[in-house]
Coordinates of C-alpha atoms and ligand atoms in Angstrom, one line a residue:
M1 CA 26.6 5.0 -47.3
R2 CA 26.3 8.3 -45.5
I3 CA 23.3 6.9 -43.6
L4 CA 25.1 3.9 -42.7
L5 CA 28.0 5.8 -41.4
A6 CA 25.7 8.0 -39.4
I7 CA 24.0 5.0 -37.8
L8 CA 27.4 3.6 -36.9
F9 CA 28.5 6.9 -35.4
L10 CA 25.3 7.0 -33.2
A11 CA 25.8 3.5 -32.1
L12 CA 29.4 4.3 -31.0
L13 CA 28.4 7.3 -29.3
S14 CA 25.7 5.5 -27.2
P15 CA 27.2 2.3 -25.6
A16 CA 24.3 2.3 -23.1
A17 CA 21.7 2.2 -25.8
S18 CA 21.1 -1.4 -25.1
A19 CA 20.8 -0.7 -21.3
G20 CA 17.5 -1.7 -19.9
D21 CA 15.1 0.8 -18.7
S22 CA 16.9 3.9 -19.5
D23 CA 15.2 6.4 -17.3
L24 CA 15.7 4.3 -14.2
A25 CA 18.9 4.5 -12.1
R26 CA 20.3 7.6 -13.9
T27 CA 22.6 7.9 -10.9
P28 CA 23.7 5.0 -8.8
P29 CA 20.7 3.6 -6.6
M30 CA 20.8 4.6 -3.0
G31 CA 18.9 2.7 -0.2
W32 CA 19.1 0.1 2.5
N33 CA 19.0 -3.7 2.5
S34 CA 18.4 -6.2 5.2
W35 CA 21.0 -8.7 4.4
N36 CA 24.4 -7.4 5.7
Q37 CA 23.2 -6.9 9.3
F38 CA 20.1 -9.0 9.7
N39 CA 20.4 -12.0 7.4
C40 CA 17.3 -14.1 7.9
R41 CA 16.3 -12.2 11.1
I42 CA 13.8 -10.1 9.3
S43 CA 10.1 -9.2 9.6
D44 CA 7.4 -6.7 8.8
K45 CA 8.1 -5.0 12.0
L46 CA 11.9 -4.5 11.2
I47 CA 11.2 -3.2 7.7
R48 CA 8.6 -0.7 9.0
R49 CA 11.0 0.4 11.8
T50 CA 13.7 0.9 9.2
A51 CA 11.3 2.8 7.0
D52 CA 10.5 5.1 9.9
E53 CA 14.2 5.6 10.6
M54 CA 15.0 6.4 7.0
A55 CA 12.2 9.0 6.6
S56 CA 13.1 10.7 9.9
N57 CA 16.9 10.5 10.4
G58 CA 17.9 12.4 7.3
M59 CA 18.8 9.3 5.1
R60 CA 15.8 9.6 2.7
D61 CA 16.4 13.2 2.2
A62 CA 20.0 12.5 1.5
G63 CA 18.9 10.1 -1.3
Y64 CA 18.7 6.7 0.4
V65 CA 15.2 5.8 -1.0
Y66 CA 15.1 2.1 -2.0
L67 CA 14.3 -0.1 1.1
T68 CA 14.9 -3.7 0.0
I69 CA 14.0 -6.9 1.7
D70 CA 16.7 -9.5 1.0
D71 CA 16.5 -13.2 1.2
C72 CA 14.2 -15.1 3.7
W73 CA 11.0 -13.1 3.2
Q74 CA 9.6 -16.2 1.3
G75 CA 7.3 -18.9 2.6
Q76 CA 6.1 -21.6 0.2
R77 CA 4.6 -21.7 -3.3
D78 CA 1.1 -23.1 -3.3
A79 CA -0.4 -25.6 -5.9
S80 CA -1.3 -22.8 -8.3
G81 CA 2.2 -21.5 -8.3
V82 CA 1.6 -18.5 -6.1
L83 CA 4.7 -17.7 -3.9
H84 CA 3.5 -16.7 -0.4
P85 CA 5.5 -14.7 2.0
S86 CA 6.5 -16.3 5.3
D87 CA 4.4 -15.6 8.5
K88 CA 6.8 -12.9 9.3
F89 CA 5.3 -10.8 6.5
P90 CA 1.5 -10.9 6.8
D91 CA 0.7 -8.5 4.1
M92 CA 3.2 -7.4 1.5
K93 CA 0.9 -4.9 -0.3
A94 CA 0.3 -3.2 3.0
L95 CA 4.0 -3.2 3.7
G96 CA 4.7 -1.7 0.2
D97 CA 2.0 0.9 0.9
Y98 CA 3.6 1.8 4.2
I99 CA 7.0 2.1 2.6
H100 CA 5.6 4.3 -0.2
G101 CA 3.8 6.4 2.5
K102 CA 7.2 7.3 4.0
G103 CA 8.4 8.7 0.7
L104 CA 10.6 5.5 0.1
K105 CA 10.6 2.8 -2.7
F106 CA 10.1 -0.9 -2.2
G107 CA 12.7 -3.4 -3.1
I108 CA 12.5 -7.3 -3.0
Y109 CA 14.7 -10.2 -3.6
S110 CA 14.4 -13.4 -5.8
S111 CA 16.5 -15.9 -7.7
P112 CA 16.6 -17.1 -11.3
G113 CA 17.1 -20.6 -9.8
P114 CA 14.6 -23.0 -8.0
T115 CA 15.9 -21.8 -4.7
T116 CA 17.7 -18.7 -3.1
C117 CA 20.9 -19.0 -1.2
M118 CA 19.1 -19.7 2.0
G119 CA 16.9 -22.4 0.3
R120 CA 13.7 -20.4 0.0
P121 CA 11.7 -20.7 -3.3
G122 CA 13.3 -19.0 -6.3
S123 CA 11.4 -17.8 -9.4
L124 CA 12.5 -20.4 -11.9
D125 CA 9.6 -21.1 -14.3
H126 CA 7.5 -18.6 -12.3
E127 CA 9.0 -15.4 -13.6
E128 CA 5.9 -14.0 -15.1
Q129 CA 3.7 -14.8 -12.2
D130 CA 6.3 -13.5 -9.6
A131 CA 7.0 -10.2 -11.6
K132 CA 3.2 -9.6 -11.7
M133 CA 2.8 -10.2 -8.0
F134 CA 5.8 -8.1 -7.2
A135 CA 4.3 -5.2 -9.3
S136 CA 0.9 -5.7 -7.5
W137 CA 2.7 -5.2 -4.1
G138 CA 4.2 -2.0 -5.5
V139 CA 7.8 -3.3 -5.8
D140 CA 10.2 -0.7 -7.3
Y141 CA 13.5 -2.7 -7.2
L142 CA 14.4 -6.4 -7.7
K143 CA 17.6 -8.0 -6.7
Y144 CA 17.9 -11.2 -8.6
D145 CA 20.5 -13.6 -7.1
W146 CA 22.0 -16.5 -9.1
C147 CA 22.5 -18.8 -6.1
G148 CA 20.2 -21.8 -6.6
A149 CA 20.5 -21.6 -10.3
R150 CA 24.1 -22.8 -10.2
K151 CA 22.9 -26.3 -9.5
L152 CA 21.0 -26.5 -12.8
Y153 CA 22.7 -24.0 -15.2
K154 CA 26.1 -22.9 -16.4
I155 CA 27.6 -19.4 -16.6
E156 CA 26.6 -19.2 -20.3
D157 CA 23.0 -19.6 -19.4
M158 CA 23.1 -16.4 -17.2
P159 CA 22.2 -13.8 -19.8
R160 CA 19.2 -15.8 -21.0
L161 CA 17.8 -16.3 -17.5
Y162 CA 18.4 -12.7 -16.5
A163 CA 16.8 -11.4 -19.7
K164 CA 13.8 -13.6 -19.0
M165 CA 13.0 -11.9 -15.7
H166 CA 13.7 -8.6 -17.2
D167 CA 11.1 -9.2 -19.9
A168 CA 8.6 -10.3 -17.3
L169 CA 9.3 -7.1 -15.2
R170 CA 8.9 -4.9 -18.3
R171 CA 5.5 -6.4 -19.0
T172 CA 4.2 -5.4 -15.6
D173 CA 4.5 -1.8 -16.9
R174 CA 5.9 -0.7 -13.6
P175 CA 9.4 0.8 -13.5
I176 CA 11.5 -1.6 -11.5
V177 CA 15.2 -1.2 -11.0
Y178 CA 16.9 -4.5 -11.9
S179 CA 19.9 -5.6 -9.7
L180 CA 21.8 -8.5 -11.0
C181 CA 23.5 -10.5 -8.3
Q182 CA 25.9 -13.2 -9.7
Y183 CA 29.1 -12.1 -8.0
G184 CA 30.8 -10.8 -11.2
W185 CA 30.9 -14.2 -12.9
G186 CA 31.1 -14.6 -16.6
G187 CA 32.3 -10.9 -17.2
V188 CA 28.8 -9.6 -16.3
W189 CA 29.9 -6.0 -16.9
T190 CA 30.1 -6.8 -20.6
W191 CA 26.5 -8.1 -20.9
G192 CA 24.7 -6.8 -17.9
A193 CA 23.1 -3.8 -19.5
S194 CA 22.0 -5.8 -22.5
V195 CA 19.8 -8.0 -20.4
G196 CA 18.3 -5.0 -18.7
G197 CA 20.5 -4.7 -15.6
N198 CA 20.7 -1.4 -14.0
L199 CA 23.4 -2.6 -11.6
W200 CA 25.4 -5.8 -11.4
R201 CA 27.4 -7.2 -8.6
T202 CA 31.1 -7.4 -9.7
T203 CA 32.4 -9.3 -6.6
E204 CA 31.7 -12.1 -4.2
D205 CA 30.0 -11.1 -0.9
I206 CA 31.4 -8.4 1.2
S207 CA 31.9 -8.6 4.9
A208 CA 32.5 -6.0 7.6
S209 CA 36.2 -6.0 7.6
F210 CA 38.5 -3.4 6.2
E211 CA 40.4 -6.0 4.0
S212 CA 37.1 -7.1 2.4
I213 CA 36.1 -3.5 1.8
A214 CA 39.5 -2.3 0.3
H215 CA 39.9 -5.6 -1.8
R216 CA 36.3 -5.3 -3.3
G217 CA 36.6 -1.4 -4.0
F218 CA 40.1 -1.7 -5.5
A219 CA 39.1 -4.6 -7.7
Q220 CA 36.9 -2.2 -9.7
S221 CA 39.9 -0.7 -11.4
G222 CA 39.6 -1.4 -15.1
L223 CA 35.8 -1.7 -15.0
E224 CA 35.2 2.1 -15.4
Q225 CA 34.2 1.9 -19.1
Y226 CA 31.1 -0.3 -18.2
A227 CA 29.6 2.0 -15.8
G228 CA 27.3 5.0 -16.7
P229 CA 23.8 6.3 -16.3
G230 CA 21.3 3.5 -16.0
H231 CA 23.9 0.7 -15.7
W232 CA 26.4 0.5 -12.8
N233 CA 29.2 -1.8 -11.4
D234 CA 28.2 -2.9 -8.0
P235 CA 31.0 -3.9 -5.5
D236 CA 28.3 -4.9 -3.0
M237 CA 26.4 -3.2 -0.4
L238 CA 27.7 -1.0 2.3
E239 CA 29.1 -2.4 5.7
V240 CA 29.2 1.2 7.1
G241 CA 28.3 0.9 10.8
N242 CA 28.7 -2.9 10.9
G243 CA 31.2 -5.0 12.9
D244 CA 34.2 -3.2 14.3
L245 CA 34.8 -0.7 11.5
T246 CA 36.5 2.5 12.7
L247 CA 35.2 5.8 11.8
E248 CA 38.2 6.2 9.4
E249 CA 37.4 2.8 7.8
N250 CA 33.7 3.8 7.4
R251 CA 34.8 7.0 5.8
F252 CA 37.2 5.1 3.5
H253 CA 34.4 2.7 2.5
I254 CA 31.8 5.2 1.5
S255 CA 34.4 7.6 -0.2
L256 CA 35.7 4.7 -2.3
W257 CA 32.2 3.6 -3.2
S258 CA 31.3 7.2 -4.1
M259 CA 34.4 7.6 -6.3
L260 CA 33.4 4.4 -8.0
A261 CA 29.9 5.6 -8.8
A262 CA 28.8 2.5 -7.0
P263 CA 25.3 1.9 -5.6
L264 CA 25.1 3.0 -2.0
I265 CA 23.0 0.5 -0.2
A266 CA 23.4 0.8 3.5
G267 CA 23.1 -2.4 5.5
N268 CA 23.4 -1.5 9.2
D269 CA 20.9 -1.3 12.1
L270 CA 19.4 2.1 11.6
V271 CA 17.6 2.0 15.0
S272 CA 20.7 1.6 17.1
M273 CA 23.0 3.6 14.8
D274 CA 25.1 6.3 16.5
D275 CA 25.4 9.8 15.2
E276 CA 29.0 9.4 13.9
T277 CA 27.8 6.7 11.6
L278 CA 24.8 8.7 10.5
G279 CA 27.2 11.5 9.7
V280 CA 29.3 9.1 7.5
L281 CA 26.2 7.9 5.6
T282 CA 24.8 11.4 5.1
N283 CA 27.8 13.6 4.2
R284 CA 26.1 15.5 1.4
E285 CA 29.3 16.5 -0.3
V286 CA 30.6 13.0 -0.5
L287 CA 27.2 11.6 -1.7
A288 CA 27.3 14.4 -4.3
I289 CA 30.4 12.7 -5.7
D290 CA 28.6 9.4 -6.1
Q291 CA 25.5 10.9 -7.5
D292 CA 27.2 13.3 -9.9
A293 CA 25.2 13.5 -13.2
L294 CA 28.1 12.8 -15.4
G295 CA 28.1 9.2 -14.0
K296 CA 31.8 8.4 -14.5
Q297 CA 33.5 5.7 -12.4
A298 CA 36.9 6.9 -11.0
R299 CA 40.2 5.6 -12.4
R300 CA 43.2 4.6 -10.3
I301 CA 45.9 7.1 -11.3
K302 CA 48.7 6.1 -8.9
Q303 CA 49.6 3.4 -6.5
A304 CA 52.6 4.0 -4.2
G305 CA 52.9 1.3 -1.7
P306 CA 49.8 1.4 0.5
M307 CA 48.6 4.7 -1.0
S308 CA 46.1 4.6 -3.9
I309 CA 45.1 7.7 -5.7
W310 CA 41.9 7.9 -7.8
L311 CA 40.4 10.5 -10.0
K312 CA 36.7 11.0 -11.0
P313 CA 35.7 13.7 -13.4
L314 CA 32.5 15.6 -12.4
A315 CA 29.7 17.3 -14.4
D316 CA 30.7 20.8 -13.3
G317 CA 34.2 20.5 -14.9
S318 CA 35.7 19.7 -11.5
Y319 CA 37.2 16.5 -10.3
A320 CA 37.2 14.4 -7.2
V321 CA 40.5 13.1 -6.0
G322 CA 40.7 10.4 -3.4
F323 CA 43.9 9.4 -1.3
F324 CA 43.0 5.8 0.0
S325 CA 45.6 4.4 2.5
T326 CA 45.8 0.8 3.6
S327 CA 48.7 1.6 5.7
E328 CA 48.5 0.7 9.5
R329 CA 49.7 4.2 10.4
E330 CA 49.3 7.7 9.2
L331 CA 50.8 8.1 5.7
A332 CA 51.6 11.1 3.6
G333 CA 51.0 11.0 -0.1
S334 CA 51.2 13.4 -3.1
I335 CA 50.5 13.7 -6.6
T336 CA 51.2 16.4 -9.2
L337 CA 48.4 18.1 -11.1
K338 CA 50.2 16.9 -14.2
E339 CA 50.1 13.3 -13.2
L340 CA 46.3 13.8 -12.8
G341 CA 46.2 15.4 -16.3
L342 CA 44.8 18.7 -14.9
P343 CA 45.8 22.2 -15.6
R344 CA 48.5 23.8 -13.4
K345 CA 46.3 25.7 -11.0
A346 CA 43.3 24.6 -9.0
S347 CA 41.4 25.3 -6.0
V348 CA 40.9 22.5 -3.5
R349 CA 38.2 21.5 -0.9
D350 CA 38.4 18.7 1.6
L351 CA 35.0 17.0 1.6
W352 CA 35.4 15.3 5.1
A353 CA 37.0 18.3 6.9
K354 CA 34.4 20.5 4.9
R355 CA 37.1 23.0 4.5
D356 CA 38.5 25.0 1.5
L357 CA 42.2 24.4 1.4
G358 CA 43.0 27.2 -1.0
V359 CA 44.7 27.3 -4.4
V360 CA 47.5 24.8 -5.5
N361 CA 49.9 25.4 -8.3
D362 CA 51.7 22.1 -8.5
K363 CA 50.6 19.2 -6.5
L364 CA 48.2 17.8 -4.0
E365 CA 49.3 16.5 -0.8
A366 CA 47.3 14.5 1.7
T367 CA 47.9 12.5 4.9
P368 CA 45.2 9.9 5.6
S369 CA 45.0 8.2 9.0
R370 CA 45.5 4.5 9.4
H371 CA 43.0 2.8 7.0
G372 CA 41.9 6.3 6.0
V373 CA 40.9 8.6 3.2
V374 CA 41.3 12.2 2.1
L375 CA 38.8 13.1 -0.4
L376 CA 39.3 16.4 -2.3
K377 CA 37.3 18.4 -4.7
V378 CA 39.6 19.9 -7.3
T379 CA 38.5 22.7 -9.4
P380 CA 40.8 23.8 -12.3
L381 CA 41.4 27.5 -12.5
H382 CA 42.0 28.8 -16.1
Ligands
GLA401 C1 24.0 -14.0 -1.7 C2 24.1 -12.5 -2.0 C3 24.0 -11.8 -0.8 C4 22.6 -12.1 -0.2 C5 22.6 -13.5 0.1 C6 21.2 -13.8 0.6 O1 25.1 -14.4 -1.0 O2 25.4 -12.2 -2.7 O3 24.1 -10.3 -1.1 O4 21.6 -11.6 -1.1 O5 22.8 -14.4 -1.0 O6 21.1 -15.3 0.9

């Protein structure tokens, strides 16, 4: 009886016990992916230039290490079932070596269906063969996108098909981060870790508009219990630097994703990026919130009209507090330490202004700009 109770206790203590490869993605994966900006306009040359940028512009050193080629790298499958890259990618092994040579990791994309979203060959019935080939190229990350599978399978089939590729990846003996992309269907957060997922998309595709970003980020409210080291909710890749997003909107975006302990996968053109955008992507104090070792996803504590206030506990006993405003003009907001469940006295630092704001005794106040954020680190003083 005592042993049974002990086992039950341990099982309750470790909800992530069933998570895939537990030493992978202990903090949310960071990197770059070709889709959001380049869609199918990709080539070996673009990926090499992106690797060069990541290694030299400070992104790699700030933690962006996974460089993933999304859809459209594929050519045709031959008679013996081997999937060949398109002629835009003459030598995937050499490209993998180049990426690794820059101190980065190599990500690739496929589908559990017969085809990908863009109609390229998927991995259905070739899981083992494709996983082996990816491993032989030095792949470290696989984004596996449902897409073409929807023509043949139902939502109930998802766990089985995702587990099948995970088993194939495991048999390669290469640690490969496994990214499930099925738009949050079928409550993936409840089973994603059990089929080996290190991250799973929780929403439909993002676009480079403030509404799309705010909607997807805020939709994570309530999913916090499913995220943790090794297994993360993924509200989709970053649009920072894309479209007409303003500086404030870019800051809002990466701050919200960091509060959510979301994967930070940039998707802009790194070659033409301006310094302001690079500054948003590489604010170390903000990234540290995302990458915090405790691995807790923020909770929404208060919604007052267009002001949304979120709280994220951190490993050092402090907290990140985000004031996110969807207002069309500057907006003042406040919240008491009591409402946040924090002790009566705390020191406060503004992570975008990079300034200590002193000690507060009662409440936090902040005035984000239009579509803006104020992100604070709050350290209780006892
Ligand atoms: C889906 C995914 C996107 C991207 C495209 C590629 O829409 O959600 O992130 O991978 O497919 O075709």
